[in-house]
XYZ file of C-alpha atoms in Angstrom:
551
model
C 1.455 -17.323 -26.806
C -0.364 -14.536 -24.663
C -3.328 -13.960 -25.765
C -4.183 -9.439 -26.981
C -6.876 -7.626 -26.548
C -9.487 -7.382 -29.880
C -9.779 -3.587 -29.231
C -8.088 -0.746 -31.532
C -5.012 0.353 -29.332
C -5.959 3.900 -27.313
C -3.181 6.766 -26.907
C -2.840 7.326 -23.074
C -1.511 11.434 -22.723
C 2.116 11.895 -20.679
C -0.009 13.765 -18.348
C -0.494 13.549 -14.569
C -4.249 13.251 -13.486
C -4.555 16.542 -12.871
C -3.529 17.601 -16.109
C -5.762 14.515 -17.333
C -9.067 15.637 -16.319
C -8.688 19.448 -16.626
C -6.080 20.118 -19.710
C -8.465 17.667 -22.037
C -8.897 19.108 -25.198
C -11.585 17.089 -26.715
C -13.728 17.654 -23.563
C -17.184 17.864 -24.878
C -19.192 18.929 -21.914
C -19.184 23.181 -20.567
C -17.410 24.146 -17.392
C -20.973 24.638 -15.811
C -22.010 20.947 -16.402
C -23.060 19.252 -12.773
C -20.735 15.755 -12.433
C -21.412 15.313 -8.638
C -24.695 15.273 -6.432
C -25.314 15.153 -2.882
C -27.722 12.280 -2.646
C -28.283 13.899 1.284
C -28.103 17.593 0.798
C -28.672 18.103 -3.119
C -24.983 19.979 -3.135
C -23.843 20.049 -6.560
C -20.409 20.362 -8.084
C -20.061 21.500 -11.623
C -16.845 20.825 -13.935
C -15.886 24.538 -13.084
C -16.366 24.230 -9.228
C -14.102 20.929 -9.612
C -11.356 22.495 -11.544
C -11.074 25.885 -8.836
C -11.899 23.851 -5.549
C -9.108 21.335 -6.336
C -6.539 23.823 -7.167
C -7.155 26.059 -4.074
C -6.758 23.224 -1.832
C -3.367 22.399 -3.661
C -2.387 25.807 -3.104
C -3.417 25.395 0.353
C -1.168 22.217 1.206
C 1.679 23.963 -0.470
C 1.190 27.038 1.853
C 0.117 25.785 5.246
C 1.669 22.559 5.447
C 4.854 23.096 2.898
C 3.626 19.889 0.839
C 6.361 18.312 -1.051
C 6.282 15.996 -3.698
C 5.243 12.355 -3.114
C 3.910 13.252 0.150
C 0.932 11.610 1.114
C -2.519 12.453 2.254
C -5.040 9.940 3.785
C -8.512 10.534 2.843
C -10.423 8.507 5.769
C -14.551 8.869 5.187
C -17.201 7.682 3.812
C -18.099 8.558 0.487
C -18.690 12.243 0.286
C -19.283 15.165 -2.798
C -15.677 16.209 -1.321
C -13.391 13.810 -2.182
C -13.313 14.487 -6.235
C -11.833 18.199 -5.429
C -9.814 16.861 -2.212
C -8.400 14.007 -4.146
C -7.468 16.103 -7.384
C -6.225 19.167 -5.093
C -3.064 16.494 -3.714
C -2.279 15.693 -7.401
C -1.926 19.599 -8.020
C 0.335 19.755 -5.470
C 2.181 16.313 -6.636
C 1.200 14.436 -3.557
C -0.301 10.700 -3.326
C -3.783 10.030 -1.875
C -4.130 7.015 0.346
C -8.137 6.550 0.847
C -8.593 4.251 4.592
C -12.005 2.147 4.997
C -14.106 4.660 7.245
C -14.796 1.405 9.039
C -11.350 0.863 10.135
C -10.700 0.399 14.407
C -7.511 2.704 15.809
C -4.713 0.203 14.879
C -5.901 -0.645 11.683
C -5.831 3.070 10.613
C -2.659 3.258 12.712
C -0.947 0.697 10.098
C -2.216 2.443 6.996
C -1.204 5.920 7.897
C 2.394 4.270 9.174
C 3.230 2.390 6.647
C 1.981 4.860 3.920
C 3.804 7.615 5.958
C 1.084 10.087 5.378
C 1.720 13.550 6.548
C -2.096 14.471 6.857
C -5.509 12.789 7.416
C -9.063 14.271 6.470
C -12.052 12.429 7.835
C -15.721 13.167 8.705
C -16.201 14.938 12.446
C -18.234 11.775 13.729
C -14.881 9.890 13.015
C -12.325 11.928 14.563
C -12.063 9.415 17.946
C -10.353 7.171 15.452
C -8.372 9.782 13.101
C -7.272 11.799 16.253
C -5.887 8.638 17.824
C -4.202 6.880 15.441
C -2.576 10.312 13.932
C -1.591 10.609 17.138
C 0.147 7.338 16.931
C 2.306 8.343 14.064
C 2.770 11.849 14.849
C 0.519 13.575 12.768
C -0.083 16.507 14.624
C -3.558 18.243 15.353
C -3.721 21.083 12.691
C -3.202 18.182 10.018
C -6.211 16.499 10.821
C -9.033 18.430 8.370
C -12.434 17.943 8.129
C -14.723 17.100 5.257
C -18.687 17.039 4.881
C -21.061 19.424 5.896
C -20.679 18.875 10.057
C -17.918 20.724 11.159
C -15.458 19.742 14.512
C -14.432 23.043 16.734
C -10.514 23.308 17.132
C -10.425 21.487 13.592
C -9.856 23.186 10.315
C -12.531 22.288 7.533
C -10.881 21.371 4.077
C -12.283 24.581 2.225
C -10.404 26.918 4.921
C -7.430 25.485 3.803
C -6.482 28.261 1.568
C -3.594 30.183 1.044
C -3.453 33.299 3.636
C -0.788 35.007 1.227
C -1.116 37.335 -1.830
C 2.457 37.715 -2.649
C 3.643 34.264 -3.235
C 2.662 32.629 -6.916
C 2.680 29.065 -6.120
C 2.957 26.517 -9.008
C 1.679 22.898 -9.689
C 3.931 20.140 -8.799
C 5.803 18.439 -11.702
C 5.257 14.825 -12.039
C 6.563 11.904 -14.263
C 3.299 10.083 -15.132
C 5.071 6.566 -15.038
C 7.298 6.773 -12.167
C 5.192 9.429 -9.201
C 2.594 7.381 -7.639
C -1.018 8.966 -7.894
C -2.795 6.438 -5.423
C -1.662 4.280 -2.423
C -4.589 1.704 -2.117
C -4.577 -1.117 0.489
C -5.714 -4.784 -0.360
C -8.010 -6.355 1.816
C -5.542 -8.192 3.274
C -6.394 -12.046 3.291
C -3.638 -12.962 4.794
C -1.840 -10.709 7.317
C -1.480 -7.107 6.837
C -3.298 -5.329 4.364
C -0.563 -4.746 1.363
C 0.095 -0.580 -0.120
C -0.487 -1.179 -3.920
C 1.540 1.681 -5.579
C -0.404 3.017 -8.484
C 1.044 5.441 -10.496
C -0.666 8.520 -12.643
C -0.234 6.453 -16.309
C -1.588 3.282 -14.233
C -5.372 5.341 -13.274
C -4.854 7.561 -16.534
C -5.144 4.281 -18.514
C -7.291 2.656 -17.002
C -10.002 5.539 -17.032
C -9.588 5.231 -21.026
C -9.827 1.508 -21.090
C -13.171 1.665 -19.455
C -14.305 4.268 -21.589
C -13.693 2.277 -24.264
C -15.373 -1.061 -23.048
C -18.770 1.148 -22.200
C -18.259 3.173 -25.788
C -20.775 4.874 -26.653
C -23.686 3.415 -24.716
C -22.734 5.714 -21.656
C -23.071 9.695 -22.324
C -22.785 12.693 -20.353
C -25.858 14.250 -21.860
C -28.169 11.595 -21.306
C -26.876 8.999 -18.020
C -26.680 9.425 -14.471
C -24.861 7.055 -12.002
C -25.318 6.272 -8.651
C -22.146 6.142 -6.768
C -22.523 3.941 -3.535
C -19.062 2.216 -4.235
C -16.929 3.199 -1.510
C -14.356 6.268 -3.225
C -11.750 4.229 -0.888
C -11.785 1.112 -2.978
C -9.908 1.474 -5.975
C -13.320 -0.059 -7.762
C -15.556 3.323 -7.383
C -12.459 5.284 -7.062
C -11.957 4.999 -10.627
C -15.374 3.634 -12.242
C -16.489 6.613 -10.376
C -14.784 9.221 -8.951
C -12.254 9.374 -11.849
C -14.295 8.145 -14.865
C -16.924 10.992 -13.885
C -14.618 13.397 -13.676
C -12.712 13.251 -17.057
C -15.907 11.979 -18.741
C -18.719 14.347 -17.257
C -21.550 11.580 -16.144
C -23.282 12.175 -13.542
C -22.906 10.683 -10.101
C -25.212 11.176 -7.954
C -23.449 10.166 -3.952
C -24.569 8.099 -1.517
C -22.300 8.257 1.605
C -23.148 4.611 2.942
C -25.484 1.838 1.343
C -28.623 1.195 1.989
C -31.233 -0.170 -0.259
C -34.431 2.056 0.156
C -31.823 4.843 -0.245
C -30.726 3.068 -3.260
C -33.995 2.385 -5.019
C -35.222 6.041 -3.698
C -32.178 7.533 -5.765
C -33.154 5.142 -8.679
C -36.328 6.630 -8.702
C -35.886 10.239 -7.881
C -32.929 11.208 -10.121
C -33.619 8.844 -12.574
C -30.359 6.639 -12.632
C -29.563 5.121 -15.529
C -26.472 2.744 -15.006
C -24.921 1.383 -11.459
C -21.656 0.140 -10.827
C -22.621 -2.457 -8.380
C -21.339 -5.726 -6.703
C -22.922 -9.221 -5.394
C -24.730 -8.446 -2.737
C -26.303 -5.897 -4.063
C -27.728 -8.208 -6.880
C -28.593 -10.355 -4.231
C -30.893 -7.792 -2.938
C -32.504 -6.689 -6.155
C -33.118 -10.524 -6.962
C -35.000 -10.981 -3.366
C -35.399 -8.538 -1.074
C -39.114 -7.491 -0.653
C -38.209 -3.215 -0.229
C -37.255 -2.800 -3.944
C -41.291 -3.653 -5.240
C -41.736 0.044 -3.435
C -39.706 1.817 -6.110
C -39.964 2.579 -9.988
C -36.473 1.237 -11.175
C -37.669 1.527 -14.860
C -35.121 4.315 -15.386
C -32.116 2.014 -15.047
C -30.815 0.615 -18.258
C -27.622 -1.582 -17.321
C -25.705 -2.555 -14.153
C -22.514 -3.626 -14.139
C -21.358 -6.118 -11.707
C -18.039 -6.328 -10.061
C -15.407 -8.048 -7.259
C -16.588 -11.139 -7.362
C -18.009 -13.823 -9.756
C -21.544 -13.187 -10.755
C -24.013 -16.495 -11.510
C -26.381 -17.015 -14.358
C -29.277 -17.833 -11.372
C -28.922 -14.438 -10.232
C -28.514 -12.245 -13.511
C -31.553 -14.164 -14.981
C -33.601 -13.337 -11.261
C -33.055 -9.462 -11.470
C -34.008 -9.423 -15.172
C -37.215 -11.716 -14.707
C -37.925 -9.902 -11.395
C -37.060 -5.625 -13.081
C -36.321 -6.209 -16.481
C -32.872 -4.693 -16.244
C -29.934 -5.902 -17.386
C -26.982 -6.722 -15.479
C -23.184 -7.022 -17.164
C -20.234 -8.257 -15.230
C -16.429 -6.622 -15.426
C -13.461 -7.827 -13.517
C -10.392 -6.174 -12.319
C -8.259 -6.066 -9.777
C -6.330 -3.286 -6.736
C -3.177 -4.177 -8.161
C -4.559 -3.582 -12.265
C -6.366 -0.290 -11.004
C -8.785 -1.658 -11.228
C -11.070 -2.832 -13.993
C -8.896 -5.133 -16.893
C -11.866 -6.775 -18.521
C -15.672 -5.646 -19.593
C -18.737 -7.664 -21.263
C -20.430 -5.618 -23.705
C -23.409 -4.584 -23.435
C -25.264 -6.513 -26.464
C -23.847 -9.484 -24.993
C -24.848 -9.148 -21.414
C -27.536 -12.138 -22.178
C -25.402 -14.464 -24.092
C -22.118 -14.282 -22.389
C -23.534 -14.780 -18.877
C -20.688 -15.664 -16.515
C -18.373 -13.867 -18.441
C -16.417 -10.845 -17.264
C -15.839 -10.074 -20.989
C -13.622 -9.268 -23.328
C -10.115 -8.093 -22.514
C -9.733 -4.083 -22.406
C -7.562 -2.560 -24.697
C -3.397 -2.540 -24.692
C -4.016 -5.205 -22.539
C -2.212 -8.800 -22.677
C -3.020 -12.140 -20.861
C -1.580 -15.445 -20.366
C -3.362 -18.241 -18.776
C -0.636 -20.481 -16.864
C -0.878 -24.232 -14.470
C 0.667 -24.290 -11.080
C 4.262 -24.163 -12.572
C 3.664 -21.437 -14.102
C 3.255 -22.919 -17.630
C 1.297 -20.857 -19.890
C -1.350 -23.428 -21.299
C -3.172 -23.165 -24.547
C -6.027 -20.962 -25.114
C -9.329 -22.534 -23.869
C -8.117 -24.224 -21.177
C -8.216 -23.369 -17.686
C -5.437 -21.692 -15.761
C -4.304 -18.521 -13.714
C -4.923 -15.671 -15.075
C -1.983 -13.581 -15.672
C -2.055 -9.716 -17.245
C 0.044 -7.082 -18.469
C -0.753 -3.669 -19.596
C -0.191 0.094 -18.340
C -2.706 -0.010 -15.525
C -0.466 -2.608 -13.913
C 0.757 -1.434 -10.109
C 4.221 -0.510 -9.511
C 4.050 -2.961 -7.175
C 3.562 -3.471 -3.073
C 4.972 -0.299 -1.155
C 7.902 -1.784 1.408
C 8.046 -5.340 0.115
C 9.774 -6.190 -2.773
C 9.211 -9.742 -1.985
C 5.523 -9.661 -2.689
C 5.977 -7.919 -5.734
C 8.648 -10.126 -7.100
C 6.030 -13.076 -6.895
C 3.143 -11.740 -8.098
C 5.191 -9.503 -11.042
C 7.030 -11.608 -13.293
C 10.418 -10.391 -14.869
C 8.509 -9.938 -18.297
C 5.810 -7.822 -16.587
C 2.578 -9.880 -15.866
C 0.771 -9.750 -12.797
C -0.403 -12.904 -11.438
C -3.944 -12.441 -10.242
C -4.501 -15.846 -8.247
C -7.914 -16.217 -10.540
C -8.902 -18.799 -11.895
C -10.581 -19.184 -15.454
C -10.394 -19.341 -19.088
C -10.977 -17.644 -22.616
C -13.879 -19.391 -25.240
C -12.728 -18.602 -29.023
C -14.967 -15.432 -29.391
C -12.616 -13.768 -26.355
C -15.320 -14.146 -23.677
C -13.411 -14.746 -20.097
C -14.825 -16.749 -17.831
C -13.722 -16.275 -13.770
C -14.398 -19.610 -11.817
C -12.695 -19.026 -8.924
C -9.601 -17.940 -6.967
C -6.417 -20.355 -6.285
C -5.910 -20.453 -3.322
C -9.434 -20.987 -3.036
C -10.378 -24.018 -4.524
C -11.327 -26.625 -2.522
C -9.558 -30.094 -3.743
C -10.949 -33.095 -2.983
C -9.879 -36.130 -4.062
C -7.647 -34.679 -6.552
C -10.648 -32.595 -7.760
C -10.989 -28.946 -8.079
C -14.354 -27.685 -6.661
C -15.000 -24.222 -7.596
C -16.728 -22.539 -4.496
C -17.956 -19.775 -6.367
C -19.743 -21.985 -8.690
C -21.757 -23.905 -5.574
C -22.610 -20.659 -4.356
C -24.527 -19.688 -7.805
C -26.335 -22.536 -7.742
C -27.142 -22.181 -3.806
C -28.184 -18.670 -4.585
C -30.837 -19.812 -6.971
C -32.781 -21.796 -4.220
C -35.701 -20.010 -2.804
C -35.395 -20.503 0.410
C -31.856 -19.263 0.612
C -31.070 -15.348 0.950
C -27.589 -15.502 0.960
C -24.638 -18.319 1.634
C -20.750 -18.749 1.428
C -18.927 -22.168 0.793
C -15.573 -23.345 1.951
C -13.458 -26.812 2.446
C -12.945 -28.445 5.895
C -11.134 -31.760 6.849
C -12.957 -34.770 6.991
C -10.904 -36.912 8.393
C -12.656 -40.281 7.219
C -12.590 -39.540 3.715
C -9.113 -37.538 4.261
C -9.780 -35.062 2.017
C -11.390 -32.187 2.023
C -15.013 -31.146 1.597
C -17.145 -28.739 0.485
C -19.328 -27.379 3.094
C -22.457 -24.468 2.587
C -23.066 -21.816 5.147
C -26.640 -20.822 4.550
C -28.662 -17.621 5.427
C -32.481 -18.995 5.396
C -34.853 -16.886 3.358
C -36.779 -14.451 6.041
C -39.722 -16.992 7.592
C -38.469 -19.913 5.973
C -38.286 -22.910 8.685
C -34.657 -24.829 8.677
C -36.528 -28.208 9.460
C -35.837 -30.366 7.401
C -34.037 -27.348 5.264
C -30.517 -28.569 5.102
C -31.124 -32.033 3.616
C -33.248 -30.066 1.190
C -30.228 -27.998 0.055
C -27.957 -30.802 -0.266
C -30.105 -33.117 -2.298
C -30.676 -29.336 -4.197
C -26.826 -29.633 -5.112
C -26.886 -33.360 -5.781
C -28.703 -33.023 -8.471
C -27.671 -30.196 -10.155
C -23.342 -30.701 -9.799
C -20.883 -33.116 -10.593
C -20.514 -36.177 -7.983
C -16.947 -34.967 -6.695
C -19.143 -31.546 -6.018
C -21.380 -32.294 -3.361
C -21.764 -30.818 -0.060
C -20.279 -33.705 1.337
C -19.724 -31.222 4.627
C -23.277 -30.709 4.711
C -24.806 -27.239 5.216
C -24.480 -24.507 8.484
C -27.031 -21.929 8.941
C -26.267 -18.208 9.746
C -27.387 -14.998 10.229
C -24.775 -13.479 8.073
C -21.782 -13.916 5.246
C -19.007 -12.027 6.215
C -18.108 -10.286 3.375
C -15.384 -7.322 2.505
C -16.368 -3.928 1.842
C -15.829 -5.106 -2.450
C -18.443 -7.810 -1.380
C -16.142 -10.551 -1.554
C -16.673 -13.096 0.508
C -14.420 -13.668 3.688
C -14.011 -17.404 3.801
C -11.133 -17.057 6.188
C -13.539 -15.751 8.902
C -15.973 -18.579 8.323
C -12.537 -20.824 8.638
C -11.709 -18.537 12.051
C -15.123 -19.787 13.200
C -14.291 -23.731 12.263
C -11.369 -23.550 14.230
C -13.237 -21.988 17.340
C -15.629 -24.892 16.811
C -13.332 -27.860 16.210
C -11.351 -25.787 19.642
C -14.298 -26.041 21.667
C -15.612 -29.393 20.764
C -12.486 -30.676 21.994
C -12.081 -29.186 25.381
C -15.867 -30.319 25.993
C -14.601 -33.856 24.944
C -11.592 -34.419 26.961
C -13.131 -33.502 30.352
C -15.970 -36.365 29.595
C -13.130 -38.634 28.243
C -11.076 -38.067 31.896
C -14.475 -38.544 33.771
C -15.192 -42.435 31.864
């Protein structure tokens, strides 16, 4: 049977997000309350400023461009004060926001604004080489292309001069069904091939906005907490924890455009944040890196962790190291996002856990068949509630297998349920490394790895070994700063030995590197470090059969 959330059922409103955040008649906070900071500039943006800002760029679309309904608008930048009004200004006018990694090269922007079919890009004047080209490779013409921040572009319109240049026409919001229009177009990281368009709809962000509210309760208020909101706004992850959340709840979020950690731990300090929405790495950082000792964190009362599994090595590190506590959630693009929350009394017991399940939420744990098994034991994790995507845009395929007929989403994560409701990620499926028959958990290596103190960083994945036939689990290590690899990587293993199972070792010993590559989320990207194996294993072997021809 599926296993139900222990929270009281919420009431999600038939509204569109618009509607959501500025029709809310229980909103406790005045129209002149600041949600959004500049962390650069100190530019603030009240409730009020939100509210008019968003509407006159609605207007805007609907005049200058004729905007229609469902059409969509690509919001490619880094995080900036702008996006709350941009972002809520489409929904006025009924359109769908597709937010692009500021990172992305010509043809990966190309795809997104393609496949999306978005009629109109805004991005940052230091980024137009990229926007300007790949609009131009969809036909997106020139006086689509807007500009948002503080640098303006000449011969490109600015965001706030799109305005509408008549009197005489009364323009009107855009209807919307709340469970059919889609609200968001985010892409997934894309593993495997091309990144995939998950279609979330207005009751899908709507919900989820009021499940989180209801996992924090009342330990987060908008009289008394400030966030810090480094997340990229293009990931669905700060997109609603904060972007969204902020907006219908009135915390503050204080905006950094791009991470960096004296900028973090200066922002800490300065405007006193409370609570972060963070991910891996950045605990990583916290638990070793020598720049935060230079900054008073004391203001900072909880962090919740995100994207990936979080260890007990490195939870306990931060707290013995700043005495702050650090809580782990889990979600997913496709469940936008966040489906499960520890609370925070239990952010010291529950360690590992992602918590309890959020409210009108379902799950079923199921084996490789697609068996549900009993509670306790370890399967897939499979969900089902109203923040659940629509599914992938163009490809009903995908969606068919990872949506079943009764409406669960298969996650392809790993992990189980203990009898109080705690849930407990180990890894993902087509992740695991088998060996033997075994199931080794990389995720759960890499805590334990983490805790060594020579090691900053590392990522583990399988390879072939051909004389066992089977594969192996193999570390890729980032040596502490100063820390001499002599000797180092027989260190690490006999580390692991004693401290795993026997079918866990690192029986593919241990790489050092300068760097894990990991996703903007802070995954890690084990199918680069695979990339890498196969140049190796490529290489090896036309340095081998040119010695072979010679004997």
């Amino acid at each position: 049977m599926p296993v139900h959330s222990k929270y009281p059922p919420i009431v999600v409103p038939q509204q569109d997000i618009w509607n959501f955040v500025f029709d809310r008649r229980d909103r406790p906070f005045p129209d002149d309350h600041v949600i959004f900071v500049d962390g650069n500039t100190k530019r603030q943006l009240t409730h009020a400023d939100l509210r008019e800002q968003s509407k006159a760029f609605g207007i805007g679309l609907k005049s200058r461009f004729s905007w229609r309904k469902d059409d969509v608008f690509c919001l490619f930048c880094t995080n900036q004060i702008d996006t709350p009004p941009l972002t809520l200004g489409v929904a006025w006018a009924s359109g769908i926001v597709t937010p692009a990694n500021p990172n992305y090269t010509v043809d990966e922007l190309t795809f997104q604004l393609k496949d999306s079919g978005a009629k109109a890009i805004a991005t940052l004047a230091d980024l137009l080489p990229v926007a300007t080209a790949a609009a131009a490779n969809v036909g997106i013409p020139k006086d689509r292309i807007l500009i948002v921040g503080d640098k303006r572009a000449p011969g490109f319109t600015h965001w706030r001069e799109v305005v509408d240049p008549s009197t005489a026409v009364k323009w009107r919001k855009g209807k919307v069904d709340p469970n059919k229009d889609l609200a968001f177009l985010v892409y997934s990281s894309g593993t495997t091939g091309h990144p995939k368009g998950v279609m979330l709809s207005h009751n899908n962000v709507c919900s989820d906005v009021l499940m989180m509210l209801a996992g924090e309760g009342d330990n987060l208020t908008w009289e008394r907490d400030r966030l810090l909101g480094f997340l990229p706004f293009f990931h669905i992850y700060g997109l609603t924890s904060l972007v969204l959340q902020s907006c219908y709840s009135g915390k503050q979020v204080v905006v950094m455009d791009r991470f960096d950690l004296d900028k973090f731990c200066g922002i800490i300090q300065d405007h006193k944040i409370t609570m972060s929405y963070i991910v891996p790495p950045v605990v990583l950082l916290l638990a070793k890196s020598p720049v935060v000792d230079k900054y008073n964190m004391k203001s900072l009362r909880m962090l919740n962790s995100g994207a990936a599994p979080l260890t007990r090595e490195l939870v306990e590190a931060v707290w013995d190291r700043l005495k702050v506590p650090i809580k782990q959630g889990y979600g997913l693009s496709e469940t936008s996002p966040v489906t499960h929350m520890q609370q925070w009394h239990l952010w010291q017991s529950t360690i590992g856990s992602v918590g309890h399940l959020l409210p009108n939420m379902s799950a079923k744990y199921c084996d490789e068949e697609g068996n549900e098994v009993p509670v306790g034991e370890t399967g897939e994790l499979w969900l089902k509630g109203p923040n659940v995507m629509l599914g992938y845009l163009n490809n009903p395929t995908a969606t068919a297998n990872s949506i079943t007929p009764d409406g669960y989403f298969k996650t392809g994560d790993i992990g189980h349920e203990d009898k109080d409701g705690n849930v407990y990620i180990t890894d993902r499926v087509k992740e695991l490394i088998k060996y033997k028959g075994f199931q080794v958990p990389p995720a759960e290596l890499e805590g334990k790895l983490n805790g060594h103190p020579k090691i900053d960083d590392c990522a583990v994945i399988g390879i072939y070994d051909e004389t066992l036939a089977s594969e192996v689990p193999r570390a890729y290590v980032v040596p502490k700063a100063g820390a001499s690899t002599d000797g180092l990587a027989e260190e690490i293993v006999r580390y692991i030995h004693e401290r795993v199972a026997q079918h866990k070792r690192l029986r593919g010993g241990v790489k050092f590197v300068d760097s894990i590559p990991k996703s903007v989320s802070g995954k890690i990207l084990r199918r680069v470090l695979k990339e890498q194996i196969k140049q190796e294993v490529a290489e090896a072997k036309e340095v081998a059969e040119p010695l072979k021809a010679k004997l």
